[in-house]
Tab-separated table of C-alpha atoms (C1' of nucleotides) in Angstrom:
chain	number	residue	atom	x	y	z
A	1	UNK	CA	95.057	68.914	122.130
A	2	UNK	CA	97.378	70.758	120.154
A	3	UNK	CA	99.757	73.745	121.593
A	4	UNK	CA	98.231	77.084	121.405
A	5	UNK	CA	99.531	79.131	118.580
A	6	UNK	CA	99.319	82.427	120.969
A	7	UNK	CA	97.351	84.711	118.273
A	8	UNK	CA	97.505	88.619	118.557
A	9	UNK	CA	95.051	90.666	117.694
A	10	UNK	CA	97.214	91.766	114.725
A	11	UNK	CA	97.940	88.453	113.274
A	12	UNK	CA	93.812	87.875	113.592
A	13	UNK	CA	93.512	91.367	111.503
A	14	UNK	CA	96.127	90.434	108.779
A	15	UNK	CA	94.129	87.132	108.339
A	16	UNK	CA	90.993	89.226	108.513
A	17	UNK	CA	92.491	91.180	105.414
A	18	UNK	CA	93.307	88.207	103.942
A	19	UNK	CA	90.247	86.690	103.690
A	20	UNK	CA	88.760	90.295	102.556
A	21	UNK	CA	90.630	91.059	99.617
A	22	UNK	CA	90.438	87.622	98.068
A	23	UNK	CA	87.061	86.943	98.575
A	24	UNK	CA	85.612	90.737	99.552
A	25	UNK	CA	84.401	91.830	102.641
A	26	UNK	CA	80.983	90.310	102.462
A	27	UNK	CA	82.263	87.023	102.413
A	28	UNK	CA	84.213	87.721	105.793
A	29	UNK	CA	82.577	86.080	108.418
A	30	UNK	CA	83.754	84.964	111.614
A	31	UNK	CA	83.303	81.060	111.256
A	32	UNK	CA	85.744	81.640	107.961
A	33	UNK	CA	88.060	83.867	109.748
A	34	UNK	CA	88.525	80.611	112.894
A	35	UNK	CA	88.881	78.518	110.403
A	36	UNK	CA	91.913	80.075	108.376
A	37	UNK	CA	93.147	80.121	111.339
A	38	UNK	CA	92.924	76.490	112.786
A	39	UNK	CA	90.861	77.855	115.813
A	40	UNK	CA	87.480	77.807	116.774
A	41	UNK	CA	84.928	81.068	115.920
A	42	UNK	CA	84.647	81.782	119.791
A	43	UNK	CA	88.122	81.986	120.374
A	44	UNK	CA	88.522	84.632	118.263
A	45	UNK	CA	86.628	86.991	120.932
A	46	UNK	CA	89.964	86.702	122.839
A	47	UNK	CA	91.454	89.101	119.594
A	48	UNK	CA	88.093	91.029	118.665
A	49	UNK	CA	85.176	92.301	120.381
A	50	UNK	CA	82.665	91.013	117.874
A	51	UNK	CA	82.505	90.889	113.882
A	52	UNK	CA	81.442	94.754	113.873
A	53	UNK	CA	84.629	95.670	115.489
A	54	UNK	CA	86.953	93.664	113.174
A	55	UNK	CA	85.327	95.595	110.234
A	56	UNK	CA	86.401	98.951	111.554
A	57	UNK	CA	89.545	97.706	112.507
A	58	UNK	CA	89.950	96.571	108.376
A	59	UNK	CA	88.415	100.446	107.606
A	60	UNK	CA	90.710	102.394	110.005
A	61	UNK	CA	93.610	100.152	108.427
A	62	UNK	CA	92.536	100.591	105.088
A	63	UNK	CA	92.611	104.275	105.306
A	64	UNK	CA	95.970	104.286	107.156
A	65	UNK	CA	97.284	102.437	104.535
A	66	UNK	CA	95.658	104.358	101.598
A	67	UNK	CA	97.065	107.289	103.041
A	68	UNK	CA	100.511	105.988	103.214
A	69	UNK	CA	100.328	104.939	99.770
A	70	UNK	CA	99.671	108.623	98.572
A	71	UNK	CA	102.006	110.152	100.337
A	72	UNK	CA	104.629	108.163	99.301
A	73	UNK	CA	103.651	108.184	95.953
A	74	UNK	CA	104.074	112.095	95.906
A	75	UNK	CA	108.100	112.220	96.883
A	76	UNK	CA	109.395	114.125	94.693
A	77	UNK	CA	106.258	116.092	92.983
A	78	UNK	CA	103.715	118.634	93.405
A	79	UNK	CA	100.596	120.425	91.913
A	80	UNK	CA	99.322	118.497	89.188
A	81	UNK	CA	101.864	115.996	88.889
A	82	UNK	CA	101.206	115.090	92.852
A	83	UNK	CA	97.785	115.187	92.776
A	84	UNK	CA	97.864	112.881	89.617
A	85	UNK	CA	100.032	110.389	91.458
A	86	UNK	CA	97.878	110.920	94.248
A	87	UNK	CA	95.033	110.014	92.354
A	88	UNK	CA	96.539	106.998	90.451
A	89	UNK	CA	98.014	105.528	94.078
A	90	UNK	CA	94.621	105.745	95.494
A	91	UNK	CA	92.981	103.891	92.585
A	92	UNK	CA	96.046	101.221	92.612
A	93	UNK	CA	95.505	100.783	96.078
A	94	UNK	CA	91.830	99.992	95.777
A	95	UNK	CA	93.180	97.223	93.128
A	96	UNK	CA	95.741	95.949	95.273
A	97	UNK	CA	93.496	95.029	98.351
A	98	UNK	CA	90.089	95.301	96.759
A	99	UNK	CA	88.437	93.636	100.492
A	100	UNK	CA	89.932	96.062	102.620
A	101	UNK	CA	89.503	98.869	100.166
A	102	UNK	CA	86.108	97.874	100.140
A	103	UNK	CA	85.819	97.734	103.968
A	104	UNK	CA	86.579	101.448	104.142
A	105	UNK	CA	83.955	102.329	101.530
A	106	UNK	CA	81.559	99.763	103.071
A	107	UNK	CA	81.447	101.604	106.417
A	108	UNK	CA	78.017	102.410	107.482
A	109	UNK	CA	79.693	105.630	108.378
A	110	UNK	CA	82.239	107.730	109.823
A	111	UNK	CA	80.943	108.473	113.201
A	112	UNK	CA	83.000	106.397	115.256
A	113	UNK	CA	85.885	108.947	116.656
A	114	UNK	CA	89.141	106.837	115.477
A	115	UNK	CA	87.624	106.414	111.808
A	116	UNK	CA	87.098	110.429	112.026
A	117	UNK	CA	90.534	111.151	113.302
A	118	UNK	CA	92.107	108.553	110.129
A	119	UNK	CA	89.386	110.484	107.788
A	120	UNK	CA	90.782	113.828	108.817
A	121	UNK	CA	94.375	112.747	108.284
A	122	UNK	CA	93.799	112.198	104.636
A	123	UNK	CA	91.740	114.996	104.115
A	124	UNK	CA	94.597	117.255	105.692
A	125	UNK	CA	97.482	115.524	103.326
A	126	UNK	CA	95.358	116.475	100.486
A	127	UNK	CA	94.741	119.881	101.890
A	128	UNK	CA	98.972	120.198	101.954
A	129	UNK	CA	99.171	119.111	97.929
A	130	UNK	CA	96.546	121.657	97.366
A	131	UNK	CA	98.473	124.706	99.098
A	132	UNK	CA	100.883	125.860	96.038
A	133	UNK	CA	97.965	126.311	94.410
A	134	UNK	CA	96.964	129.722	96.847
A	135	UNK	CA	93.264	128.550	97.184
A	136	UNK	CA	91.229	129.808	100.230
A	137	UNK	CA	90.524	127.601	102.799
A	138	UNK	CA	86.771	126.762	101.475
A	139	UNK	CA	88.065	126.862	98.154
A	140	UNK	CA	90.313	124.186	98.821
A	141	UNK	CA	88.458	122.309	100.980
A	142	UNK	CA	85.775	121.960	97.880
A	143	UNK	CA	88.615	120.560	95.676
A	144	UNK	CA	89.562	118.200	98.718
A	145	UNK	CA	85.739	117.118	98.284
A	146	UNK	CA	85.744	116.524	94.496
A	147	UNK	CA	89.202	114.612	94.079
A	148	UNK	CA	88.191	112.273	96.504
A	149	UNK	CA	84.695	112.152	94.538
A	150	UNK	CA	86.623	111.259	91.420
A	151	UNK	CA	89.243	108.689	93.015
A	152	UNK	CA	86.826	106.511	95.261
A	153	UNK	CA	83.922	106.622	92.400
A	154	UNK	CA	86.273	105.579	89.842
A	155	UNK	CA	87.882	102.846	92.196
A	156	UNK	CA	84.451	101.485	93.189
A	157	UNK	CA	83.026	101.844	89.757
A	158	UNK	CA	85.932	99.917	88.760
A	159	UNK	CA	85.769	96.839	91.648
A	160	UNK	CA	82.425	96.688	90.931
A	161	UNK	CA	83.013	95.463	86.673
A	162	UNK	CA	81.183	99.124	86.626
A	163	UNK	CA	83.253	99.906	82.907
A	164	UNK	CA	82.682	97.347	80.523
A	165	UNK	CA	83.924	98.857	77.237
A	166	UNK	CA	86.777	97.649	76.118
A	167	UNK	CA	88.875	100.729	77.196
A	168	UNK	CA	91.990	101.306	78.547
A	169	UNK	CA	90.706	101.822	82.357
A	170	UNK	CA	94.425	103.431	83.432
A	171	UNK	CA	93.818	105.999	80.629
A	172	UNK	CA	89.993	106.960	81.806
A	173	UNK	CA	91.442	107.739	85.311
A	174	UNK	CA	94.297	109.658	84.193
A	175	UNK	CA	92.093	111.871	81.483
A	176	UNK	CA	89.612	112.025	84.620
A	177	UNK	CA	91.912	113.804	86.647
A	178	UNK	CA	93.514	115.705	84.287
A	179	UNK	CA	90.466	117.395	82.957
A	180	UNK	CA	89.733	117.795	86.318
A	181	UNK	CA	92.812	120.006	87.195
A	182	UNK	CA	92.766	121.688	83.879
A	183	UNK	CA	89.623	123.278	85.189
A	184	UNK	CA	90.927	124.345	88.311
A	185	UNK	CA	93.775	125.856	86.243
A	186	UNK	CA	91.277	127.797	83.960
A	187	UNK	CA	88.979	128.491	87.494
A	188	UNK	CA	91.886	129.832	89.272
A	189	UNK	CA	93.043	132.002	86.371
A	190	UNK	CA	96.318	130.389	86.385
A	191	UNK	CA	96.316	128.271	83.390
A	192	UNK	CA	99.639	127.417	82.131
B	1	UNK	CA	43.818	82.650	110.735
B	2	UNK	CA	43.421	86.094	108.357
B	3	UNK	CA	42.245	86.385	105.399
B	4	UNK	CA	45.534	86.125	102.957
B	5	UNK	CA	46.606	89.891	101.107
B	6	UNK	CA	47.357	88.487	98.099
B	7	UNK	CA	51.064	90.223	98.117
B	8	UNK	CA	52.589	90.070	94.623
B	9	UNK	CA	55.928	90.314	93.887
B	10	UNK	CA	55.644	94.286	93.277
B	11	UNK	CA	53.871	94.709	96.307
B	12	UNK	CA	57.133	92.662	98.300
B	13	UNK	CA	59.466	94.754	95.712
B	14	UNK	CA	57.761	98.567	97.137
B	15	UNK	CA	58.449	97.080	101.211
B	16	UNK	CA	61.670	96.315	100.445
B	17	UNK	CA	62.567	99.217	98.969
B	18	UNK	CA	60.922	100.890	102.052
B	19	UNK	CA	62.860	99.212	104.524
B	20	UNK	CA	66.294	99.612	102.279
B	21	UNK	CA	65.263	103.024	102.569
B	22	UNK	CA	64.873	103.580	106.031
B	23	UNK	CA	67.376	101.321	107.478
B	24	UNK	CA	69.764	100.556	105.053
B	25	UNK	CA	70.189	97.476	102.639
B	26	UNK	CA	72.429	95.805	104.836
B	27	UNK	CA	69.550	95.863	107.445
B	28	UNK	CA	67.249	94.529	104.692
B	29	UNK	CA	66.831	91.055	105.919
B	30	UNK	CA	63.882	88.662	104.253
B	31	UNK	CA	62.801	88.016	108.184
B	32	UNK	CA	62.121	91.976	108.385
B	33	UNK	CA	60.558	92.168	105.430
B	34	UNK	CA	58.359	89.446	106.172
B	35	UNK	CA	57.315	91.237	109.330
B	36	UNK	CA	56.411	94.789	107.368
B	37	UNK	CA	54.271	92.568	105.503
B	38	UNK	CA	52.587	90.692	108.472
B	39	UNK	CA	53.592	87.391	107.172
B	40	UNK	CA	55.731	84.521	108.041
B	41	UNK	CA	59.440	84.742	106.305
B	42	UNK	CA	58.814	81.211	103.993
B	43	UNK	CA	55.750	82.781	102.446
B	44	UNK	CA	58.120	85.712	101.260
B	45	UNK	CA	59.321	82.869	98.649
B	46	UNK	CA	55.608	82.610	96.911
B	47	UNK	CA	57.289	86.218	95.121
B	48	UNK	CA	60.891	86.356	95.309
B	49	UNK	CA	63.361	83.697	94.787
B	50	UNK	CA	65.614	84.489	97.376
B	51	UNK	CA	67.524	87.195	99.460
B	52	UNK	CA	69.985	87.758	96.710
B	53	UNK	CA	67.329	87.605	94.001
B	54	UNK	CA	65.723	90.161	95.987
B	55	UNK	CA	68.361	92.192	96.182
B	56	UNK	CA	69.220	92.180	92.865
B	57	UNK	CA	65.588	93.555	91.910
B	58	UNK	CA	66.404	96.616	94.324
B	59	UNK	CA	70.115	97.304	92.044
B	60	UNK	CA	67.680	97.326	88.754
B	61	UNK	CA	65.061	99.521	89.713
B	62	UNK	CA	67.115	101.707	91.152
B	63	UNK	CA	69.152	101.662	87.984
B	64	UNK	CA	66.064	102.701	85.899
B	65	UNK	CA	64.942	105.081	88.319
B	66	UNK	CA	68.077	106.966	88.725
B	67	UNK	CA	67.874	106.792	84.650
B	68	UNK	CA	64.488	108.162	84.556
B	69	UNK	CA	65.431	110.654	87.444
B	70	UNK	CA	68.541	112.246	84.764
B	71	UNK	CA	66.633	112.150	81.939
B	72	UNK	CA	63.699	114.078	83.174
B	73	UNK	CA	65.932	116.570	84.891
B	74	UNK	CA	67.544	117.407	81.308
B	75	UNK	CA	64.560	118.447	79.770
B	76	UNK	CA	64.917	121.872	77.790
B	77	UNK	CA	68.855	121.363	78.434
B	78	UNK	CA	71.981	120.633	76.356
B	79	UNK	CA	75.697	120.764	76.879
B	80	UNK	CA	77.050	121.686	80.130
B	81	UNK	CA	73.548	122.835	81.527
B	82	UNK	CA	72.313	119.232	80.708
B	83	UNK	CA	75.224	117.273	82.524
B	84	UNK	CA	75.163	119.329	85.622
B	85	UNK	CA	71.623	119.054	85.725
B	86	UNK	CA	72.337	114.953	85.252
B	87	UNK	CA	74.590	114.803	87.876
B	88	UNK	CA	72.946	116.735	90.296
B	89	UNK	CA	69.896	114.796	89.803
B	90	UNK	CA	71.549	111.536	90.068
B	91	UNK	CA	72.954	112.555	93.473
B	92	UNK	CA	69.542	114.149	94.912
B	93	UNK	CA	68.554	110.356	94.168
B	94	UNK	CA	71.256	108.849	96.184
B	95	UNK	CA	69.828	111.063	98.868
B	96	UNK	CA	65.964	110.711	98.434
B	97	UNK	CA	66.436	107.034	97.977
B	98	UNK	CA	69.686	105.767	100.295
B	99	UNK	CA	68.618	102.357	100.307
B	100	UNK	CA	68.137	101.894	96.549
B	101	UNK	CA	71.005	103.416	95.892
B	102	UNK	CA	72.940	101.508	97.919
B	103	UNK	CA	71.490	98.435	96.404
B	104	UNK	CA	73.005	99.939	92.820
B	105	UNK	CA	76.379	100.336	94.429
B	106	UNK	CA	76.417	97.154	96.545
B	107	UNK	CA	76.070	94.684	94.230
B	108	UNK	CA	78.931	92.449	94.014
B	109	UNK	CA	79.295	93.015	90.474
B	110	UNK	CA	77.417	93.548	87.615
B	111	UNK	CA	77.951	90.324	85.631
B	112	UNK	CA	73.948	90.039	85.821
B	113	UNK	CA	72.758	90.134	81.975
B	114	UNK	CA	69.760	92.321	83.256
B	115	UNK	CA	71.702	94.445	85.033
B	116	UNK	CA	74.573	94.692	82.262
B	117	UNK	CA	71.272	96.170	79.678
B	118	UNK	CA	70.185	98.568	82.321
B	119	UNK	CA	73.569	99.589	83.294
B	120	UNK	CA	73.962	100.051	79.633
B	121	UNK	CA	70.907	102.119	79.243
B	122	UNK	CA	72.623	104.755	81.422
B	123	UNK	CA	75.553	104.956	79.552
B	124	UNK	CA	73.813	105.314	76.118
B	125	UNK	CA	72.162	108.375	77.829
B	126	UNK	CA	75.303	109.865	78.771
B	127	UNK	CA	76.642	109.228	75.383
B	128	UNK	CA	73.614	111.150	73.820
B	129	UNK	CA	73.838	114.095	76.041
B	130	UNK	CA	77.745	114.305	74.775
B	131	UNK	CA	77.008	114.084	71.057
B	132	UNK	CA	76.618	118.020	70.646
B	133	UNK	CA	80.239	118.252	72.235
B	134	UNK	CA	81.724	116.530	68.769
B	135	UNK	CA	84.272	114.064	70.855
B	136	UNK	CA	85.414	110.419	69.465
B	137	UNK	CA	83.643	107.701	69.793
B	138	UNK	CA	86.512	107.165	72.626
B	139	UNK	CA	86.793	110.297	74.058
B	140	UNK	CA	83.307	109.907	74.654
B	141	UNK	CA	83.260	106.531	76.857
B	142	UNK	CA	86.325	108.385	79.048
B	143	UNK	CA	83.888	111.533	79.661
B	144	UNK	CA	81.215	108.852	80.502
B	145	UNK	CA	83.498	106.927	83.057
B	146	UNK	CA	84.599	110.601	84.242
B	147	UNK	CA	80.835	111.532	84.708
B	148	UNK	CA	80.126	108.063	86.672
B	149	UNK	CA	82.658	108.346	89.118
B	150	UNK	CA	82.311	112.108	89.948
B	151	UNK	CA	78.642	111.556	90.836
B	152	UNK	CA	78.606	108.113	92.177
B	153	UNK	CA	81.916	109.070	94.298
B	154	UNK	CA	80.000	111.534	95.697
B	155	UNK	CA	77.141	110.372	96.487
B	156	UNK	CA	78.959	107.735	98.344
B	157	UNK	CA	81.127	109.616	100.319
B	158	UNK	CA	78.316	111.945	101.041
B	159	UNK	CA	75.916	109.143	102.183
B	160	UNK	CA	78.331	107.734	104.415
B	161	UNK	CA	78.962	111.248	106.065
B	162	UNK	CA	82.595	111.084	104.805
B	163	UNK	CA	82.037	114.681	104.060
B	164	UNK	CA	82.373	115.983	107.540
B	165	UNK	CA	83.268	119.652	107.261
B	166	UNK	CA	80.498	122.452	107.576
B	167	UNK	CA	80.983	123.584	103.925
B	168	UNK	CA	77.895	123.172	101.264
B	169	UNK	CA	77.344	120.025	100.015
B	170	UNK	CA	75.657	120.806	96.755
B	171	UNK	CA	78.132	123.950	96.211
B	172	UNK	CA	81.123	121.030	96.277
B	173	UNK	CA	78.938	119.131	93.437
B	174	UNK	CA	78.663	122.119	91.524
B	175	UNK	CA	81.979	123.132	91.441
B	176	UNK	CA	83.323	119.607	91.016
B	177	UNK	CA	81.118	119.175	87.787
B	178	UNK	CA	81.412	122.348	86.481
B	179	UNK	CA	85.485	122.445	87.234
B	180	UNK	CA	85.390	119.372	84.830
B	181	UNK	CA	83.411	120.694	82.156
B	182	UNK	CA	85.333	123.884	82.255
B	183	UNK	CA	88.252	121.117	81.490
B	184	UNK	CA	86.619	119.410	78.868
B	185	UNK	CA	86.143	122.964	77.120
B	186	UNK	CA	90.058	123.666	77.233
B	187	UNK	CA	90.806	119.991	76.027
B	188	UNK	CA	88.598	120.328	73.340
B	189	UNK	CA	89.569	123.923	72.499
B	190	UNK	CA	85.707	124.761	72.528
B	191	UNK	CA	86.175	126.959	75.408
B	192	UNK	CA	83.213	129.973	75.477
C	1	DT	C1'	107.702	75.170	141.588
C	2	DA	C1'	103.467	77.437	142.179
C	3	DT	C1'	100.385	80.875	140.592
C	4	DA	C1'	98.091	84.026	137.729
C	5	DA	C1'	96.813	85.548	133.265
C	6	DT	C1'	95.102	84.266	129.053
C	7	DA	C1'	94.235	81.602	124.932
C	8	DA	C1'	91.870	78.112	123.654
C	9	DC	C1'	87.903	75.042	124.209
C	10	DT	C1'	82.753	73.119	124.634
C	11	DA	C1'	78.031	74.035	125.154
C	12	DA	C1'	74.192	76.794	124.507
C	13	DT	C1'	71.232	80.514	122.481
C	14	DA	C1'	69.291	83.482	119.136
C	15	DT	C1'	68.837	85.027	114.480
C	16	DC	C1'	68.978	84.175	109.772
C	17	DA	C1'	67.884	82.081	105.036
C	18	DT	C1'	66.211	78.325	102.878
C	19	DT	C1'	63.648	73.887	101.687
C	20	DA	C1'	59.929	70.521	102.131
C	21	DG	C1'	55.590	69.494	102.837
C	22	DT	C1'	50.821	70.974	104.322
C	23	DT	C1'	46.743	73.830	104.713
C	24	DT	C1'	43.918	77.358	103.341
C	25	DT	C1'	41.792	80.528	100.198
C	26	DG	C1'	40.317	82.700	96.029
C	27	DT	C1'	38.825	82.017	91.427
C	28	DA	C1'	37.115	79.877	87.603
C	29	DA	C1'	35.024	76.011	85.476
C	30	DA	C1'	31.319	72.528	85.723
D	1	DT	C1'	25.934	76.636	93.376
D	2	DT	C1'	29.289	73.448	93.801
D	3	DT	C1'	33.718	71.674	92.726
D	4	DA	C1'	38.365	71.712	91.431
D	5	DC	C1'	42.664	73.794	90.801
D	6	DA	C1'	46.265	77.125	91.403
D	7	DA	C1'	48.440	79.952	94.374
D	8	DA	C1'	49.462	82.040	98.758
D	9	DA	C1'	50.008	81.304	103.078
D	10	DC	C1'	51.417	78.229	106.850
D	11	DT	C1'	54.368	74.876	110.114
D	12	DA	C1'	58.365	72.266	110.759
D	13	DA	C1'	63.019	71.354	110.033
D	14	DT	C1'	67.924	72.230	108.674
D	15	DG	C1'	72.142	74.494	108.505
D	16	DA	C1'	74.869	78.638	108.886
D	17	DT	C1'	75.981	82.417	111.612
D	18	DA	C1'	77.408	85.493	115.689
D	19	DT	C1'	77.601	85.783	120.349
D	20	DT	C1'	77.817	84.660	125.516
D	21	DA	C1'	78.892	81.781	129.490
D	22	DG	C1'	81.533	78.849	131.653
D	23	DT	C1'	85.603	75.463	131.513
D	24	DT	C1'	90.220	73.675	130.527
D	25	DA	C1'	94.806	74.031	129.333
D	26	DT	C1'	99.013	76.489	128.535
D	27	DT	C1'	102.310	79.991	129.007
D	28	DA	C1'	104.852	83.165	131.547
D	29	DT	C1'	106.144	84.987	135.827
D	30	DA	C1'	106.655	85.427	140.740
DNA sequence: TATAATAACTAATATCATTAGTTTTGTAAA
DNA sequence: TTTACAAAACTAATGATATTAGTTATTATA
């Protein structure tokens, strides 16, 4: 028999990612995951509790990492400009690692306390981009709610083949959001 | 034994749709289906051709019928009146029918040459609601992608209770659609 | 070196989708 | 009215899957 590899649980979840982004997150099953990883499907229960678990694992990952992405993508800006590269970090992301982009939008739904707690971390970043602009807290919170409209329909719009004209997809995002904050500008009286 | 139904393939379309409904397309299984219709799971192929046929059907009807849902909600409307009334329409659809919804937005892609004419049906309608707002051909198909991902972002977020905060749902819609238009009137210096 | 924890295994079960082949039933022609 | 055919249902079988139970082997530690 050969020597036990000693797996982690975080090695089984970077395979698990693996797997997900190259052949999306349907595709991930359990028998694939042993296999990619020279073991047998019921070993993996030493790592996971059961397929279920694994995919929240990839969703609270994916929004750890999505968030990451944004926030490092706004050093350095703010207002627009931040919530532009906000916007156009998210989308990248969801190119990047379509599977594990797609496990967070997959998600039956947020109930599950850890998923919340990640959820609420994002929404609070973007709730920190928004405060130059002196919204109230509902006001922003409404903003909050239609940039992340805008970013995850365009990003699953986009995995999905959704735009088929031959147009520059980069461009539609950018226009997207831009039109978007123009609007806020005129709303807020505080068009430049 | 009972005296056979006579099921047709409508008849097997409806249950599924039922059962998408009600539990969710990735609880749609051909072995539940076949059980809503009080017969055994082979019999289900006498109609459909398979689970992913099946499927498949559920993306294009609820393609048409989120179509047909927009277009009779614009009636008597033009301009900005007509694409809020669009969008909220196609998102009261996401919520009246989860399950066929989902269906539109699960699909792996959209490569499907039935599914590419009904997809395209929805843009054309899009397009012919923006002709009154005098944009290039181009500008056009970005306003369409805008439109898409607003209203399909938020209907997904919404129906996987990723909006968790006690704030108005519809209000956020509103104010995310009408934010953009307000936009699109300072881009195109047609501001009222 | 011995022991305890654990990572892997095999075996077994239950649930699916799917295919092949058979029986039954409804309808339409003889 | 009877017969014949098409179609809708069935049973049986296969292969994939996730999961659980119980076993073996390996690593680390006492």
């Amino acid at each position: 028999m050969a020597t036990r590899q000693g797996l982690d649980a975080e090695t089984v979840l970077q395979a698990a990612i693996e797997l997900a982004d190259k052949q999306g997150i349907e595709q991930l099953s359990l028998a694939a995951l042993a296999t990619k990883l020279t073991i047998k499907t019921p070993s993996l229960y030493n790592h996971i509790k059961g397929l279920p678990d694994l995919r929240k694992q990839l969703s609270k990952r994916g929004l750890l990492l999505v968030k990451e992405t944004m926030i490092e993508a706004v050093i350095g800006k703010a207002e627009d400009e931040a919530l532009l590269a906000a916007g156009v970090a998210y989308v990248d992301f969801a190119r990047k690692q379509p599977g594990l982009y797609e496990a967070i939008s997959a998600l039956p739904d947020y109930e599950d306390p850890e998923l919340k707690e990640v959820g609420a971390g994002v929404v609070s970043f973007l709730l920190r981009i928004l405060a130059p602009y002196g919204l109230s807290e509902e006001d922003a919170l409404h903003v909050v709610r239609g940039f992340r409209s805008m970013v995850h329909g365009f990003a699953s719009l986009e995995h999905r083949n959704g735009f088929r004209m031959g147009l520059d997809r980069d461009e539609s995002l950018r226009r997207l959001l831009q039109t978007y904050l123009r609007g806020l500008r005129a709303d807020t009286g505080r068009e430049k």
